[in-house]
CSV table of N, CA and C in Angstrom, one decimal:
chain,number,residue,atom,x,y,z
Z,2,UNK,N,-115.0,39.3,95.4
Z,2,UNK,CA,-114.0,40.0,96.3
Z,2,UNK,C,-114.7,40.0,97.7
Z,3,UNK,N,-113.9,39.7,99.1
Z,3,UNK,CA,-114.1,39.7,100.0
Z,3,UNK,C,-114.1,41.3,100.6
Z,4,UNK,N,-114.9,41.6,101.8
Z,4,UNK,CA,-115.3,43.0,102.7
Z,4,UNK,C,-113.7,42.9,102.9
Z,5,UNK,N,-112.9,42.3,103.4
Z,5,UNK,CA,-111.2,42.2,103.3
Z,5,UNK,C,-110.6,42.9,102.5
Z,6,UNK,N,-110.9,42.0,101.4
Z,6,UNK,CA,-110.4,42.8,100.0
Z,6,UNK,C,-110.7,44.0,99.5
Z,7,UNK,N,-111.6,44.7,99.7
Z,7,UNK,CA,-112.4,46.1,100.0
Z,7,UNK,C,-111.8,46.7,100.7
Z,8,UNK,N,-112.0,46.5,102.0
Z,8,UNK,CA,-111.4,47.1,102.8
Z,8,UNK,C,-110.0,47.6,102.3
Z,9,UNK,N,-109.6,46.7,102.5
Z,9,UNK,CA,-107.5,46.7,101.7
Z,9,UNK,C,-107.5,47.7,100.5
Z,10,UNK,N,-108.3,47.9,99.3
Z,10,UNK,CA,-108.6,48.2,98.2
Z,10,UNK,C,-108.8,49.7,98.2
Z,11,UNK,N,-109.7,50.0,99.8
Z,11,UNK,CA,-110.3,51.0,99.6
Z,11,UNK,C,-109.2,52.3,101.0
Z,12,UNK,N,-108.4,51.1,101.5
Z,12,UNK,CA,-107.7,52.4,102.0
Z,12,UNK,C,-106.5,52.1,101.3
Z,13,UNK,N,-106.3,51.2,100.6
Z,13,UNK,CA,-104.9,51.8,99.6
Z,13,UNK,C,-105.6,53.0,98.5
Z,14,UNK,N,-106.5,53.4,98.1
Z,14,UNK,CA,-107.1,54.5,97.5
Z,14,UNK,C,-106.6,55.8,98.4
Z,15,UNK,N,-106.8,55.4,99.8
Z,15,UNK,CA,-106.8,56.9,100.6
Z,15,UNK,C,-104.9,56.6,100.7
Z,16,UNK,N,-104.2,55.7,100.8
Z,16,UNK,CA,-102.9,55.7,100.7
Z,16,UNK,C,-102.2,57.0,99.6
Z,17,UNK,N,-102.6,56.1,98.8
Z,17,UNK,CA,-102.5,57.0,97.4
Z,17,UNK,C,-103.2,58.2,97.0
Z,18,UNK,N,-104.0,58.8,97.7
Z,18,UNK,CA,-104.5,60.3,98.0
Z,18,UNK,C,-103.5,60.7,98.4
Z,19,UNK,N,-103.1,60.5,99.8
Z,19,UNK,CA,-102.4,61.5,100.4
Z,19,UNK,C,-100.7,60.7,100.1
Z,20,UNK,N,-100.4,60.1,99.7
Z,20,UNK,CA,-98.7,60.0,98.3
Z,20,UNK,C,-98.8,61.1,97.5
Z,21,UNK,N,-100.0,61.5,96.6
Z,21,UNK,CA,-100.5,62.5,95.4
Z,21,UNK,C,-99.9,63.6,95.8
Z,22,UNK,N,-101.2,63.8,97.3
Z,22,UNK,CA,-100.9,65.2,98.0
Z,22,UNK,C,-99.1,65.9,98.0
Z,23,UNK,N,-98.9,64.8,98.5
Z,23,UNK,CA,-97.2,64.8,99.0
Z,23,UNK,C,-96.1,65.1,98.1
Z,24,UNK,N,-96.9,64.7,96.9
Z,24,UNK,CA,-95.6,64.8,95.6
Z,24,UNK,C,-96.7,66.4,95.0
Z,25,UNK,N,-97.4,66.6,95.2
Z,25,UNK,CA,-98.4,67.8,94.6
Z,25,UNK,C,-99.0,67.2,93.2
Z,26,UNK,N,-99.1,66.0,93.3
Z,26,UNK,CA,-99.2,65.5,92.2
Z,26,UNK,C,-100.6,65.1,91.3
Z,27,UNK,N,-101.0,66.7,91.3
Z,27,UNK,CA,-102.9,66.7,90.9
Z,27,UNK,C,-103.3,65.9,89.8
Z,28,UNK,N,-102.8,65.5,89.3
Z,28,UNK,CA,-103.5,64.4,88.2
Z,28,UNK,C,-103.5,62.9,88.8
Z,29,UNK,N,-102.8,62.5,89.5
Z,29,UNK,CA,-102.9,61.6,90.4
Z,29,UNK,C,-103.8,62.0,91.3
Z,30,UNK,N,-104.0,62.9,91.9
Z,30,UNK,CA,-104.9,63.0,93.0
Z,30,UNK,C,-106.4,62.8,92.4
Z,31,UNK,N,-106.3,63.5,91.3
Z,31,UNK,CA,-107.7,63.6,90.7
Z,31,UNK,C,-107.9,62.2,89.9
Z,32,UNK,N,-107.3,61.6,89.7
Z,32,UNK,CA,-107.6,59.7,89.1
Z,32,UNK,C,-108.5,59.2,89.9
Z,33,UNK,N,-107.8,59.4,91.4
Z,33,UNK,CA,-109.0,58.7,92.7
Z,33,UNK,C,-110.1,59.0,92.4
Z,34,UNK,N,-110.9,59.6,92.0
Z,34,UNK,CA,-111.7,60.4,92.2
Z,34,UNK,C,-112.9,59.5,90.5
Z,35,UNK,N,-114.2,59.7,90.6
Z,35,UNK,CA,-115.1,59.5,89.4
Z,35,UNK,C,-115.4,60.6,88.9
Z,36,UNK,N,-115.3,60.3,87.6
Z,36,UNK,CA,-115.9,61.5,86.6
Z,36,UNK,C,-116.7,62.1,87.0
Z,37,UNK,N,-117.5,62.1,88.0
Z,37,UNK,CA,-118.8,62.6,88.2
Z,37,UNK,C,-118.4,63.0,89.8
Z,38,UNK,N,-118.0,62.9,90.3
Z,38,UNK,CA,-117.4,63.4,91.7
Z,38,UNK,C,-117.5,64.9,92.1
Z,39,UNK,N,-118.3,65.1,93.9
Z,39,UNK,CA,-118.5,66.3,94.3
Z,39,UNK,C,-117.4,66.2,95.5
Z,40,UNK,N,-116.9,66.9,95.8
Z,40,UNK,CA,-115.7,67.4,96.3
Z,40,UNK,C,-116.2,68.8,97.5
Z,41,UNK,N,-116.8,68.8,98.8
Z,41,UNK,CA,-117.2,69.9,99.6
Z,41,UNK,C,-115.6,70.3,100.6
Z,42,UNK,N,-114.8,71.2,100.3
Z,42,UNK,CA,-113.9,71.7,101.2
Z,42,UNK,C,-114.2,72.2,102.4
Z,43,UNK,N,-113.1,72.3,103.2
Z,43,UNK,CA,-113.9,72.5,104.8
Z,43,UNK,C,-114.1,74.5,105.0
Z,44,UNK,N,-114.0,75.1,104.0
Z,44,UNK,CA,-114.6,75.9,103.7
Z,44,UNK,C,-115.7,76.5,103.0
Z,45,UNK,N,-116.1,75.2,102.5
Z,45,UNK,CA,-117.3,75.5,101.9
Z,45,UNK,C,-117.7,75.3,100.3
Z,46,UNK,N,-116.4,75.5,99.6
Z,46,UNK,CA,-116.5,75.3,98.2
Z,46,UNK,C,-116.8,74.1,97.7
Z,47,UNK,N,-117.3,74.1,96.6
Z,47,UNK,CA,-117.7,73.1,96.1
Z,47,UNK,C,-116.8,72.4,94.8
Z,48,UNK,N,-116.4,71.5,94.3
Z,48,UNK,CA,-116.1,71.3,93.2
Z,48,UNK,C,-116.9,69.8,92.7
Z,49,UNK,N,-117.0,70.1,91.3
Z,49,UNK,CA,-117.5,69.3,90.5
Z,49,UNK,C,-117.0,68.5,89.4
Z,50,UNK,N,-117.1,67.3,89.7
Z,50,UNK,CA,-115.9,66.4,88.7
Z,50,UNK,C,-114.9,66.3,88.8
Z,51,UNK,N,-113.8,65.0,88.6
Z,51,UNK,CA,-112.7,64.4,88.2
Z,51,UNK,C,-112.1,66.0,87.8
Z,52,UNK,N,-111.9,66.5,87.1
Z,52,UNK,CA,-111.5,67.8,86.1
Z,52,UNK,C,-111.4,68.8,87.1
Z,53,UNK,N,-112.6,69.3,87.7
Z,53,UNK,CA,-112.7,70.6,88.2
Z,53,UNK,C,-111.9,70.0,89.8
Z,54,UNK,N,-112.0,68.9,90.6
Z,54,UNK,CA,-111.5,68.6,91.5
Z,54,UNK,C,-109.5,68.5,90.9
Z,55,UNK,N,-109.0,68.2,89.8
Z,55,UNK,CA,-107.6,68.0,89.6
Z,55,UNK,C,-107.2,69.5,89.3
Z,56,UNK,N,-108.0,70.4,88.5
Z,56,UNK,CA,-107.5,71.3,88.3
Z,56,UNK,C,-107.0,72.6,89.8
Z,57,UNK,N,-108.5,72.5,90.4
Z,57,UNK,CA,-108.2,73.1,91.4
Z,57,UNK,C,-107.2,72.9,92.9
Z,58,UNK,N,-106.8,71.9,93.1
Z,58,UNK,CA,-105.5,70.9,93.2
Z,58,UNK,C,-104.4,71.6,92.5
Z,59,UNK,N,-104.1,71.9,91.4
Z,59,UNK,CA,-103.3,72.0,90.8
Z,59,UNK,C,-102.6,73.2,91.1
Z,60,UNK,N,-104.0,74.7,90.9
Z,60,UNK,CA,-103.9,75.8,91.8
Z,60,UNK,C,-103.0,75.5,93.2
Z,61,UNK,N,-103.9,74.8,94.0
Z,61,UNK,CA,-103.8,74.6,95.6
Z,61,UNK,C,-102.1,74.7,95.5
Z,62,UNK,N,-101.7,73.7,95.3
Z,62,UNK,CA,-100.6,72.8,95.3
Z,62,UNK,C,-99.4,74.1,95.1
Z,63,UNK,N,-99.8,75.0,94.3
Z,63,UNK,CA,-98.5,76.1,93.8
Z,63,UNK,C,-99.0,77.3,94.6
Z,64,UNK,N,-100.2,77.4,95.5
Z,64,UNK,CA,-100.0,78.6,95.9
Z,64,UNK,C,-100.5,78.0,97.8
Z,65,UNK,N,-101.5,77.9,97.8
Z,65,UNK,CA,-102.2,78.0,99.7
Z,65,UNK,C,-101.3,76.7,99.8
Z,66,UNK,N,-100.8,75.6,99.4
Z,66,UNK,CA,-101.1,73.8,100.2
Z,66,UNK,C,-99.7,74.0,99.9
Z,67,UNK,N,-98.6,74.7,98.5
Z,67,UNK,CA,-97.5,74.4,98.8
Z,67,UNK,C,-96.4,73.8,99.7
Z,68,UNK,N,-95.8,72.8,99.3
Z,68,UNK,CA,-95.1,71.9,100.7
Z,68,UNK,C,-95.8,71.5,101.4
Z,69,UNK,N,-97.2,71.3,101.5
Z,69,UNK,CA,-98.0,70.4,102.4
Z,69,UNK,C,-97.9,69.3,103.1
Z,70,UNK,N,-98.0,68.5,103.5
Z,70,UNK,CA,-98.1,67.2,103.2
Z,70,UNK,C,-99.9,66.5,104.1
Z,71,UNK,N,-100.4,65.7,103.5
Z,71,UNK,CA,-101.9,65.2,103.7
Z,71,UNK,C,-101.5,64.0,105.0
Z,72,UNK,N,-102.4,64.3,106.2
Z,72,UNK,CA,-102.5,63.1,107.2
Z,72,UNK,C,-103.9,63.0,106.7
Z,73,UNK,N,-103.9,61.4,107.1
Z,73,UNK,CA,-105.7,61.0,106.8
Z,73,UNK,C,-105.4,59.4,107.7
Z,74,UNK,N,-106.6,59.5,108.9
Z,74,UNK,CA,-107.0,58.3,109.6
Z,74,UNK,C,-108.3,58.1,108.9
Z,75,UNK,N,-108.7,56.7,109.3
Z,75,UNK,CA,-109.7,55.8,108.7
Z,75,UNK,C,-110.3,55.6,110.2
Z,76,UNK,N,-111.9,56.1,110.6
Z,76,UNK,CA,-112.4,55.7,111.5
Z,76,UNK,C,-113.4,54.5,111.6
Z,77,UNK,N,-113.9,54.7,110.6
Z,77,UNK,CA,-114.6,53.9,109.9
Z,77,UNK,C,-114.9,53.2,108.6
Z,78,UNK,N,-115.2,52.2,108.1
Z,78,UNK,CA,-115.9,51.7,107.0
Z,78,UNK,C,-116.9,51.4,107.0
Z,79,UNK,N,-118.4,51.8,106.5
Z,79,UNK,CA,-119.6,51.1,106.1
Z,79,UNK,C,-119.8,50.6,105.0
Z,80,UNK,N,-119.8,49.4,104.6
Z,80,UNK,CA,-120.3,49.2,103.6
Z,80,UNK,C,-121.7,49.2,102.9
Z,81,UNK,N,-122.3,49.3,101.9
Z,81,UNK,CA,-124.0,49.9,101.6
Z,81,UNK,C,-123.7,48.8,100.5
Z,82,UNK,N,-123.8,47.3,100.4
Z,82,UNK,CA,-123.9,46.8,99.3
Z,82,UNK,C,-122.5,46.3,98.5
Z,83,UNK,N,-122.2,45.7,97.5
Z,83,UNK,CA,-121.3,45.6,97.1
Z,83,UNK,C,-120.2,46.6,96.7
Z,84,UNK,N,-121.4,47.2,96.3
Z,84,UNK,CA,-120.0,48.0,95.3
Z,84,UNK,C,-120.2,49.6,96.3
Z,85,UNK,N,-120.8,50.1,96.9
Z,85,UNK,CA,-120.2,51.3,97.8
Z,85,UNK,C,-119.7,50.8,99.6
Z,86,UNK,N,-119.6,52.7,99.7
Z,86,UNK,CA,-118.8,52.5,101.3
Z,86,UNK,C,-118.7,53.9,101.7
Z,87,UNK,N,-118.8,53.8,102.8
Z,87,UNK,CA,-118.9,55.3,103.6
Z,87,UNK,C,-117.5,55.2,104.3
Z,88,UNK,N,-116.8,56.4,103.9
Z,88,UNK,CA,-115.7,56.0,105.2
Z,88,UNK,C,-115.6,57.5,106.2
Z,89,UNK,N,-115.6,57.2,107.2
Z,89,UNK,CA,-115.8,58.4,107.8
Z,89,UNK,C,-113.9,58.4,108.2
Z,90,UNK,N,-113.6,59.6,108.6
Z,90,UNK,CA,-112.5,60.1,109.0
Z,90,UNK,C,-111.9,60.9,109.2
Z,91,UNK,N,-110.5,61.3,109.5
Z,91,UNK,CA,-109.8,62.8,110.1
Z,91,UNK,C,-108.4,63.1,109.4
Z,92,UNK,N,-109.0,64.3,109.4
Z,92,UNK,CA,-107.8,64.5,108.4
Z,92,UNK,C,-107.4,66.0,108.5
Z,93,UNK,N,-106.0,66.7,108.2
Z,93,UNK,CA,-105.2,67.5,108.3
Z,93,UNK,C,-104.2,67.9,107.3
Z,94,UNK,N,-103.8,69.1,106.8
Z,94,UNK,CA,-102.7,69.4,105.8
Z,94,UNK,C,-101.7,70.3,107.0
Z,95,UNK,N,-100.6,69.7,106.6
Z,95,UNK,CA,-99.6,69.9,107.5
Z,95,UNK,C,-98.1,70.5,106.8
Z,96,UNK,N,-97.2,71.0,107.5
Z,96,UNK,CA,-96.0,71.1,107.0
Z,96,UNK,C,-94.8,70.8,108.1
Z,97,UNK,N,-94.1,69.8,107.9
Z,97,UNK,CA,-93.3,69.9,108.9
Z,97,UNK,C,-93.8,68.3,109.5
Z,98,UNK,N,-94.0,68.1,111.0
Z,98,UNK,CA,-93.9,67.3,111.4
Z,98,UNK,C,-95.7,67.1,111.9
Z,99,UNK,N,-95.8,65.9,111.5
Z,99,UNK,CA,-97.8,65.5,111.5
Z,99,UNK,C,-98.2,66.0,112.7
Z,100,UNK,N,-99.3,66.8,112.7
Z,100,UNK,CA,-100.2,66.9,113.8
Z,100,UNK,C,-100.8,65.8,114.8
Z,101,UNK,N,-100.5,65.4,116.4
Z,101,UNK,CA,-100.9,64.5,116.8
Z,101,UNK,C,-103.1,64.7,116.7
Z,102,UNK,N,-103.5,65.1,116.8
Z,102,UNK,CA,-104.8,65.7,116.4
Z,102,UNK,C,-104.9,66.5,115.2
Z,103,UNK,N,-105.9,65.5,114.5
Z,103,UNK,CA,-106.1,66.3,112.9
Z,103,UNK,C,-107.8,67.1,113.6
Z,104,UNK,N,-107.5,68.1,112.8
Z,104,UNK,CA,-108.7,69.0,112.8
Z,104,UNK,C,-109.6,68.8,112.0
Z,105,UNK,N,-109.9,68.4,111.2
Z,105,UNK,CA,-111.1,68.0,110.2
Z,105,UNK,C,-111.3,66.8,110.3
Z,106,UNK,N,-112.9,66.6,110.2
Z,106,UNK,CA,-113.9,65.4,110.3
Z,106,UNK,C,-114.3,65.2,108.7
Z,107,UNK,N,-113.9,64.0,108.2
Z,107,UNK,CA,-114.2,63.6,106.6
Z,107,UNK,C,-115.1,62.8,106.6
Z,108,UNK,N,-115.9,62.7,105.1
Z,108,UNK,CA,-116.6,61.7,104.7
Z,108,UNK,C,-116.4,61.2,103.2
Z,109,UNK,N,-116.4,60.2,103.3
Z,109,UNK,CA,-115.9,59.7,101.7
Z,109,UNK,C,-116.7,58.9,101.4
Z,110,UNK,N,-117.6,59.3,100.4
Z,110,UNK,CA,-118.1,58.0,99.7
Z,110,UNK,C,-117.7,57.1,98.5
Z,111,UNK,N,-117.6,56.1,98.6
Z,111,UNK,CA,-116.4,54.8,97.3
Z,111,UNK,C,-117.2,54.5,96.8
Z,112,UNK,N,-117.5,54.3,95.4
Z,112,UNK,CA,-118.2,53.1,94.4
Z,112,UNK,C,-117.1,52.2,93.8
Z,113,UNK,N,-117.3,50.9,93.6
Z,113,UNK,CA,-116.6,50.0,92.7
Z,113,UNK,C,-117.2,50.8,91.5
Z,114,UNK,N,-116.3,51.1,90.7
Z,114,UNK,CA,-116.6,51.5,89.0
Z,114,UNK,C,-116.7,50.1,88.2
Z,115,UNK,N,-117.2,50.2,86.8
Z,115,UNK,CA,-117.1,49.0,86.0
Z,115,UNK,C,-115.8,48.8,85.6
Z,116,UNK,N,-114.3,48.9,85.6
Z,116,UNK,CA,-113.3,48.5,85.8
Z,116,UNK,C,-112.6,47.8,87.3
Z,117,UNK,N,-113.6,48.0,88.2
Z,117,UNK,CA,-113.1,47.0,89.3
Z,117,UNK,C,-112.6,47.9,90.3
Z,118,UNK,N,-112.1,49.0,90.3
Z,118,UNK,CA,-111.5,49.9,90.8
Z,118,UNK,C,-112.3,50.6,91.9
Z,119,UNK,N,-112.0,51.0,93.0
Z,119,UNK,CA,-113.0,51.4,93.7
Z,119,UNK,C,-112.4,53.0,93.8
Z,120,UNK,N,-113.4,54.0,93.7
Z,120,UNK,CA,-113.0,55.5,93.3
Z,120,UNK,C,-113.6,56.3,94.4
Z,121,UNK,N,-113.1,57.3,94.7
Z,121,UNK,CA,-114.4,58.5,95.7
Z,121,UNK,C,-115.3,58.9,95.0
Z,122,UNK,N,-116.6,59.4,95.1
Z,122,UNK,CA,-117.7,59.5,94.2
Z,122,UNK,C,-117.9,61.0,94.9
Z,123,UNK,N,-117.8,60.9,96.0
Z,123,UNK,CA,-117.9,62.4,97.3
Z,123,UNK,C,-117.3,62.1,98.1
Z,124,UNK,N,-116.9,63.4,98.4
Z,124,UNK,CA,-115.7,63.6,99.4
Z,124,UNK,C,-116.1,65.2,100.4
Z,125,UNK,N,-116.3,65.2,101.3
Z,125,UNK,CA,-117.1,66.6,102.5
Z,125,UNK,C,-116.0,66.5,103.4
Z,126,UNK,N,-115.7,67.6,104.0
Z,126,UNK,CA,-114.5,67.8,104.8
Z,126,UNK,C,-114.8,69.1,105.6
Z,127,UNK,N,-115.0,68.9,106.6
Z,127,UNK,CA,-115.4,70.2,108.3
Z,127,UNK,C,-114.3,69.7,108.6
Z,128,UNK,N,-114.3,71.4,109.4
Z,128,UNK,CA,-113.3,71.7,110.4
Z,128,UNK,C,-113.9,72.0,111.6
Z,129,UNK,N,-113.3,71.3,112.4
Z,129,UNK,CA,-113.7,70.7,113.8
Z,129,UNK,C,-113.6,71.9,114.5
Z,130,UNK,N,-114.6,72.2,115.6
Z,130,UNK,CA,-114.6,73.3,116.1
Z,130,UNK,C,-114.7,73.0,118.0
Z,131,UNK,N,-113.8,72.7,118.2
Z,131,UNK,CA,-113.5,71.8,119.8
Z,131,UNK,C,-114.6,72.6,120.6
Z,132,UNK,N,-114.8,73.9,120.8
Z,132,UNK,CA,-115.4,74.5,121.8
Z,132,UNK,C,-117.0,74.5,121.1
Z,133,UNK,N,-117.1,74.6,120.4
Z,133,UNK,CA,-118.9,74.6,120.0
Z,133,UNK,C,-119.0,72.9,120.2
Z,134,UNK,N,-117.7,72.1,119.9
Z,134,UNK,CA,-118.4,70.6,119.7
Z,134,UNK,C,-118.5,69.9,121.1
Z,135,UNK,N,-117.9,70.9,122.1
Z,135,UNK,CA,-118.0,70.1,123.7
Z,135,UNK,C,-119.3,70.9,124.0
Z,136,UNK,N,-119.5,72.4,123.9
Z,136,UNK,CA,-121.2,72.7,124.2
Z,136,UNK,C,-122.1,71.7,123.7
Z,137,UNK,N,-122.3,71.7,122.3
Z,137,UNK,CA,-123.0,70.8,121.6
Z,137,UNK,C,-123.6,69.6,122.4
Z,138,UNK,N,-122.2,69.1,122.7
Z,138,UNK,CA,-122.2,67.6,123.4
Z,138,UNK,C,-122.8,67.6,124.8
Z,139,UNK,N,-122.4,68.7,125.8
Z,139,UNK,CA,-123.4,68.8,126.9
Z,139,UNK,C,-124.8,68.6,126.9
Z,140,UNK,N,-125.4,69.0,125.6
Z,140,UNK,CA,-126.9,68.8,125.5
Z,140,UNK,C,-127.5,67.6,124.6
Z,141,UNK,N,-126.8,66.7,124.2
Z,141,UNK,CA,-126.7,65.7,123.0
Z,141,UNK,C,-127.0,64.6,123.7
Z,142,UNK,N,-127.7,63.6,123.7
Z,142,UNK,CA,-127.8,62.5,124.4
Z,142,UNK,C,-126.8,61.9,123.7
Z,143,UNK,N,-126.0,60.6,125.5
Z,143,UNK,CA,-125.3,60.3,125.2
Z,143,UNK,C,-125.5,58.9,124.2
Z,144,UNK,N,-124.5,58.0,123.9
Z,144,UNK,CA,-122.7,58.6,124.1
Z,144,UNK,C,-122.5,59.6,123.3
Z,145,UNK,N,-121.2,59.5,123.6
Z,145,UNK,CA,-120.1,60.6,123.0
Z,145,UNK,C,-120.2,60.5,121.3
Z,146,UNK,N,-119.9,61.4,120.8
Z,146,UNK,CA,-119.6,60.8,119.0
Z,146,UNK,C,-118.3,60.1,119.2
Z,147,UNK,N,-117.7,59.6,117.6
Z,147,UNK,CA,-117.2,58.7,117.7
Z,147,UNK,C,-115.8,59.6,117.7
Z,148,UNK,N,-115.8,60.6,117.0
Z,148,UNK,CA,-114.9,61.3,116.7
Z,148,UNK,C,-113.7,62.1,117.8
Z,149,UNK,N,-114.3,62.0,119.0
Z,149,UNK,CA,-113.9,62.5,120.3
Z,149,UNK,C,-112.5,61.8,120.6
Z,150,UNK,N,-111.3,62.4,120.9
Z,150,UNK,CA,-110.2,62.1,121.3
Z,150,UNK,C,-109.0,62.5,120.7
């Protein structure tokens, strides 16, 4: 498979995250995901595994995220070898009409599994905090991060 093919592979995965989101549809959402998968919310919690990431989804979906719907940009792709990838990106739960600026900065990490499939393995999600992140940046050698705009 070509970095193309990957690429393609690996944001139809984030396609189909946020389709899941949209239908509330936690066993789908939790498929993306490996058996073994750590899941950091931008609050802080933790979940552990395929299971404990679909269940808690399942929660979400019927009480806080109800009617949601998931925005997710792709800022980047690293690849580490064949079979992983870092994707860094921004992302937002919304209702109504998409936020032109998503608030949260993502990190996803993909493995190719032994069926070919490429899955999240980990997934960390902060909430951007515009006024600590322009102090910050005053004292930061430059450039800018990437995430600015």
């Amino acid at each position: 498979m070509t970095t193309t093919q990957d690429t393609a592979a690996i944001t139809s995965v984030l396609s189909e995250l946020t389709a899941a989101w949209g239908r509330h549809d936690a066993e789908a959402y939790g498929e993306l995901f490996t058996q073994d998968a750590t899941y950091v919310t931008f609050t802080g919690s933790l979940h552990q595994g395929r299971q404990d990431i679909t269940d808690s989804h399942r929660a979400l979906f019927t009480t806080f995220l109800k009617g949601t719907e998931l925005a997710d940009e792709v800022i980047g792709i690293r690849f580490q070898g064949a079979d992983a990838a870092i994707v860094s990106g921004r992302g937002d739960t919304y209702k109504g009409k998409r936020p032109h600026k998503l608030t949260k900065i993502q990190t996803y990490t993909f493995v190719r599994e032994d069926d070919g499939k490429w899955r999240i393995a980990a997934f960390h999600n902060t909430k951007r905090k515009p006024l600590l992140e322009f102090i910050s940046q005053r004292f930061s050698p430059k450039p800018e991060p990437v995430h600015n705009g």
